Amino acid sequence: DAKTTQPPSMDCAEGRAANLPCNHSTISGNEYVYWYRQIHSQGPQYIIHGLKNNETNEMASLIITEDRKSSTLILPHATLRDTAVYYCIVRVRVDDMRFGAGTRLTVKP
Amino acid sequence: DGGITQSPKYLFRKEGQNVTLSCEQNLNHDAMYWYRQDPGQGLRLIYYSQIVNDFQKGDIAEGYSVSREKKESFPLTVTSAQKNPTAFYLCASSLGRTGTQYFGPGTRLTVL
């Protein structure tokens, strides 16, 4: 089973880009990388996912290294409302998502 | 509005009582999931269902039961056999077995 490693916490200044790293060195070729975030006492919110190529949507960008052993979620202009726990997940089985402890991002004014 | 609803938001029960948590979705998703989250921890899978009238145990199914009689609904019963039921419970659904999972707002259960 692929596992992910994320820093427990990070700070970011409001208006700056937040770059959240994730290591998944044992990822298999057909496993996707998913990112979710969870604001306190709410359900996780889907952000983005990818397989090999970099992906961008209205919320964020996902950069996956060529060897797929790590990825970075980029919030281009962080706001105070982006303060949350961010989860990087590699899909182990098709029917579940293994959530670790994630990275607690604090956006500061 | 399409989405996933969970009710109630907060639930209190006395020790030894069974309690049922509701999860409804109008996204026309085939698969539904129940997770448990303890303070400061990630999510752990309790049960999942890929189709009506079928469901499978997740990593921590002991002390829980589910049913899937309708596509839209996947209720979770926390039985008295669950030793430490106080937690935040999250329901999710996905279009298929490989689809992105979308989560409801959660139910916080407290055993008094």
GROMACS .gro file of C-alpha atoms in nm:
model
  221
    1ASP     CA    1   0.000   0.000   0.000
    2ALA     CA    2   0.131   0.342  -0.090
    3LYS     CA    3   0.162   0.583   0.198
    4THR     CA    4   0.198   0.957   0.208
    5THR     CA    5   0.413   1.182   0.422
    6GLN     CA    6   0.318   1.542   0.487
    7PRO     CA    7   0.458   1.806   0.723
    8PRO     CA    8   0.230   1.840   1.026
    9SER     CA    9   0.194   2.216   0.995
   10MET     CA   10   0.277   2.515   0.776
   11ASP     CA   11   0.219   2.888   0.782
   12CYS     CA   12   0.154   3.116   0.489
   13ALA     CA   13   0.106   3.490   0.457
   14GLU     CA   14  -0.227   3.608   0.320
   15GLY     CA   15  -0.203   3.680  -0.053
   16ARG     CA   16   0.105   3.468  -0.102
   17ALA     CA   17   0.119   3.127  -0.264
   18ALA     CA   18   0.090   2.829  -0.032
   19ASN     CA   19   0.294   2.528  -0.143
   20LEU     CA   20   0.204   2.208   0.039
   21PRO     CA   21   0.437   1.913  -0.021
   22CYS     CA   22   0.357   1.543  -0.012
   23ASN     CA   23   0.584   1.242  -0.045
   24HIS     CA   24   0.447   0.915  -0.183
   25SER     CA   25   0.759   0.723  -0.274
   26THR     CA   26   0.589   0.382  -0.302
   27ILE     CA   27   0.306   0.490  -0.529
   28SER     CA   28   0.201   0.241  -0.797
   29GLY     CA   29   0.165   0.329  -1.162
   30ASN     CA   30  -0.214   0.330  -1.162
   31GLU     CA   31  -0.268   0.513  -0.835
   32TYR     CA   32  -0.397   0.868  -0.838
   33VAL     CA   33  -0.291   1.145  -0.601
   34TYR     CA   34  -0.588   1.323  -0.441
   35TRP     CA   35  -0.598   1.636  -0.230
   36TYR     CA   36  -0.875   1.727   0.013
   37ARG     CA   37  -0.899   1.988   0.283
   38GLN     CA   38  -1.099   2.000   0.602
   39ILE     CA   39  -1.201   2.311   0.786
   40HIS     CA   40  -1.265   2.252   1.154
   41SER     CA   41  -1.575   2.043   1.226
   42GLN     CA   42  -1.677   2.022   0.860
   43GLY     CA   43  -1.662   1.742   0.604
   44PRO     CA   44  -1.353   1.717   0.383
   45GLN     CA   45  -1.370   1.920   0.063
   46TYR     CA   46  -1.232   1.780  -0.260
   47ILE     CA   47  -0.966   2.003  -0.416
   48ILE     CA   48  -0.793   1.829  -0.705
   49HIS     CA   49  -0.645   1.502  -0.821
   50GLY     CA   50  -0.397   1.378  -1.081
   51LEU     CA   51  -0.211   1.078  -1.214
   52LYS     CA   52   0.100   1.192  -1.399
   53ASN     CA   53   0.045   1.534  -1.547
   54ASN     CA   54   0.018   1.860  -1.363
   55GLU     CA   55  -0.340   1.969  -1.305
   56THR     CA   56  -0.506   2.303  -1.241
   57ASN     CA   57  -0.858   2.402  -1.148
   58GLU     CA   58  -1.026   2.704  -0.997
   59MET     CA   59  -0.906   2.616  -0.649
   60ALA     CA   60  -0.547   2.501  -0.690
   61SER     CA   61  -0.269   2.351  -0.897
   62LEU     CA   62  -0.118   2.008  -0.851
   63ILE     CA   63   0.242   1.948  -0.950
   64ILE     CA   64   0.352   1.583  -0.965
   65THR     CA   65   0.720   1.500  -1.011
   66GLU     CA   66   0.821   1.298  -1.313
   67ASP     CA   67   0.899   0.992  -1.100
   68ARG     CA   68   0.565   1.041  -0.921
   69LYS     CA   69   0.728   1.002  -0.583
   70SER     CA   70   0.615   1.340  -0.462
   71SER     CA   71   0.369   1.616  -0.537
   72THR     CA   72   0.293   1.974  -0.438
   73LEU     CA   73  -0.042   2.141  -0.397
   74ILE     CA   74  -0.030   2.510  -0.478
   75LEU     CA   75  -0.287   2.762  -0.359
   76PRO     CA   76  -0.184   3.062  -0.570
   77HIS     CA   77  -0.317   3.343  -0.352
   78ALA     CA   78  -0.393   3.215  -0.005
   79THR     CA   79  -0.673   3.378   0.196
   80LEU     CA   80  -0.767   3.345   0.560
   81ARG     CA   81  -1.047   3.109   0.453
   82ASP     CA   82  -0.785   2.865   0.323
   83THR     CA   83  -0.681   2.789   0.682
   84ALA     CA   84  -0.754   2.417   0.713
   85VAL     CA   85  -0.603   2.070   0.735
   86TYR     CA   86  -0.491   1.952   0.392
   87TYR     CA   87  -0.481   1.582   0.313
   88CYS     CA   88  -0.272   1.421   0.042
   89ILE     CA   89  -0.408   1.077  -0.041
   90VAL     CA   90  -0.296   0.802  -0.270
   91ARG     CA   91  -0.583   0.578  -0.360
   92VAL     CA   92  -0.497   0.232  -0.231
   93ARG     CA   93  -0.809   0.043  -0.332
   94VAL     CA   94  -1.076   0.169  -0.561
   95ASP     CA   95  -1.325   0.176  -0.279
   96ASP     CA   96  -1.157   0.375  -0.008
   97MET     CA   97  -0.937   0.669   0.056
   98ARG     CA   98  -0.673   0.647   0.331
   99PHE     CA   99  -0.658   0.976   0.516
  100GLY     CA  100  -0.354   1.045   0.731
  101ALA     CA  101  -0.308   1.332   0.974
  102GLY     CA  102  -0.254   1.587   0.695
  103THR     CA  103  -0.090   1.931   0.706
  104ARG     CA  104  -0.244   2.205   0.914
  105LEU     CA  105  -0.210   2.522   0.705
  106THR     CA  106  -0.250   2.851   0.885
  107VAL     CA  107  -0.286   3.160   0.668
  108LYS     CA  108  -0.183   3.470   0.859
  109PRO     CA  109  -0.281   3.831   0.788
  110ASP     CA  110  -2.909   2.188  -0.487
  111GLY     CA  111  -2.727   1.861  -0.529
  112GLY     CA  112  -2.531   1.727  -0.242
  113ILE     CA  113  -2.496   1.502   0.057
  114THR     CA  114  -2.688   1.565   0.377
  115GLN     CA  115  -2.626   1.417   0.717
  116SER     CA  116  -2.852   1.449   1.015
  117PRO     CA  117  -2.846   1.539   1.288
  118LYS     CA  118  -2.539   1.761   1.313
  119TYR     CA  119  -2.499   1.684   1.684
  120LEU     CA  120  -2.623   1.369   1.855
  121PHE     CA  121  -2.611   1.263   2.216
  122ARG     CA  122  -2.689   0.919   2.343
  123LYS     CA  123  -2.669   0.731   2.666
  124GLU     CA  124  -2.425   0.449   2.703
  125GLY     CA  125  -2.577   0.118   2.595
  126GLN     CA  126  -2.820   0.266   2.342
  127ASN     CA  127  -2.816   0.209   1.970
  128VAL     CA  128  -2.832   0.519   1.750
  129THR     CA  129  -2.880   0.563   1.375
  130LEU     CA  130  -2.709   0.835   1.171
  131SER     CA  131  -2.869   0.947   0.849
  132CYS     CA  132  -2.694   1.004   0.515
  133GLU     CA  133  -2.879   1.105   0.200
  134GLN     CA  134  -2.747   1.206  -0.142
  135ASN     CA  135  -2.920   1.338  -0.452
  136LEU     CA  136  -2.614   1.319  -0.677
  137ASN     CA  137  -2.724   0.990  -0.833
  138HIS     CA  138  -2.403   0.834  -0.703
  139ASP     CA  139  -2.377   0.456  -0.691
  140ALA     CA  140  -2.121   0.424  -0.413
  141MET     CA  141  -2.151   0.549  -0.056
  142TYR     CA  142  -1.914   0.539   0.240
  143TRP     CA  143  -1.903   0.591   0.615
  144TYR     CA  144  -1.593   0.719   0.794
  145ARG     CA  145  -1.509   0.789   1.153
  146GLN     CA  146  -1.277   1.070   1.266
  147ASP     CA  147  -1.132   1.109   1.614
  148PRO     CA  148  -0.982   1.439   1.738
  149GLY     CA  149  -0.659   1.526   1.558
  150GLN     CA  150  -0.674   1.211   1.348
  151GLY     CA  151  -0.743   1.123   0.987
  152LEU     CA  152  -1.051   0.939   0.863
  153ARG     CA  153  -1.103   0.567   0.902
  154LEU     CA  154  -1.339   0.367   0.684
  155ILE     CA  155  -1.627   0.191   0.860
  156TYR     CA  156  -1.844   0.054   0.577
  157TYR     CA  157  -1.897   0.116   0.209
  158SER     CA  158  -2.158   0.023  -0.047
  159GLN     CA  159  -2.108   0.010  -0.421
  160ILE     CA  160  -2.466  -0.073  -0.512
  161VAL     CA  161  -2.810  -0.104  -0.357
  162ASN     CA  162  -2.854  -0.402  -0.125
  163ASP     CA  163  -2.481  -0.464  -0.105
  164PHE     CA  164  -2.216  -0.334   0.134
  165GLN     CA  165  -1.871  -0.429   0.261
  166LYS     CA  166  -1.685  -0.382   0.587
  167GLY     CA  167  -1.411  -0.128   0.608
  168ASP     CA  168  -1.121  -0.114   0.851
  169ILE     CA  169  -1.324  -0.058   1.170
  170ALA     CA  170  -1.668  -0.216   1.116
  171GLU     CA  171  -1.701  -0.380   1.458
  172GLY     CA  172  -1.988  -0.231   1.656
  173TYR     CA  173  -2.149  -0.071   1.351
  174SER     CA  174  -2.416  -0.180   1.103
  175VAL     CA  175  -2.548  -0.034   0.777
  176SER     CA  176  -2.820  -0.087   0.521
  177ARG     CA  177  -2.856   0.021   0.157
  178GLU     CA  178  -3.218  -0.024   0.059
  179LYS     CA  179  -3.226   0.283  -0.164
  180LYS     CA  180  -2.961   0.436  -0.386
  181GLU     CA  181  -2.999   0.773  -0.215
  182SER     CA  182  -2.969   0.654   0.144
  183PHE     CA  183  -2.702   0.480   0.350
  184PRO     CA  184  -2.785   0.494   0.724
  185LEU     CA  185  -2.528   0.393   0.985
  186THR     CA  186  -2.627   0.237   1.317
  187VAL     CA  187  -2.385   0.268   1.606
  188THR     CA  188  -2.465  -0.023   1.832
  189SER     CA  189  -2.404  -0.069   2.202
  190ALA     CA  190  -2.125  -0.310   2.105
  191GLN     CA  191  -1.911  -0.017   1.986
  192LYS     CA  192  -1.676   0.040   2.279
  193ASN     CA  193  -1.584   0.401   2.211
  194PRO     CA  194  -1.850   0.556   1.989
  195THR     CA  195  -1.786   0.924   2.064
  196ALA     CA  196  -1.648   1.063   1.738
  197PHE     CA  197  -1.718   1.269   1.426
  198TYR     CA  198  -1.891   1.058   1.159
  199LEU     CA  199  -1.863   1.143   0.791
  200CYS     CA  200  -2.059   1.009   0.498
  201ALA     CA  201  -1.935   1.027   0.139
  202SER     CA  202  -2.048   0.922  -0.205
  203SER     CA  203  -1.895   0.874  -0.548
  204LEU     CA  204  -2.027   0.821  -0.897
  205GLY     CA  205  -1.865   0.482  -0.926
  206ARG     CA  206  -1.600   0.269  -0.765
  207THR     CA  207  -1.323   0.488  -0.904
  208GLY     CA  208  -1.496   0.822  -0.885
  209THR     CA  209  -1.402   1.114  -0.667
  210GLN     CA  210  -1.559   1.096  -0.322
  211TYR     CA  211  -1.763   1.390  -0.199
  212PHE     CA  212  -1.837   1.432   0.169
  213GLY     CA  213  -2.132   1.540   0.378
  214PRO     CA  214  -2.106   1.790   0.666
  215GLY     CA  215  -2.072   1.520   0.933
  216THR     CA  216  -2.248   1.418   1.255
  217ARG     CA  217  -2.079   1.460   1.589
  218LEU     CA  218  -2.185   1.180   1.823
  219THR     CA  219  -2.128   1.209   2.196
  220VAL     CA  220  -2.199   0.926   2.436
  221LEU     CA  221  -2.293   1.050   2.781
   0.00000   0.00000   0.00000
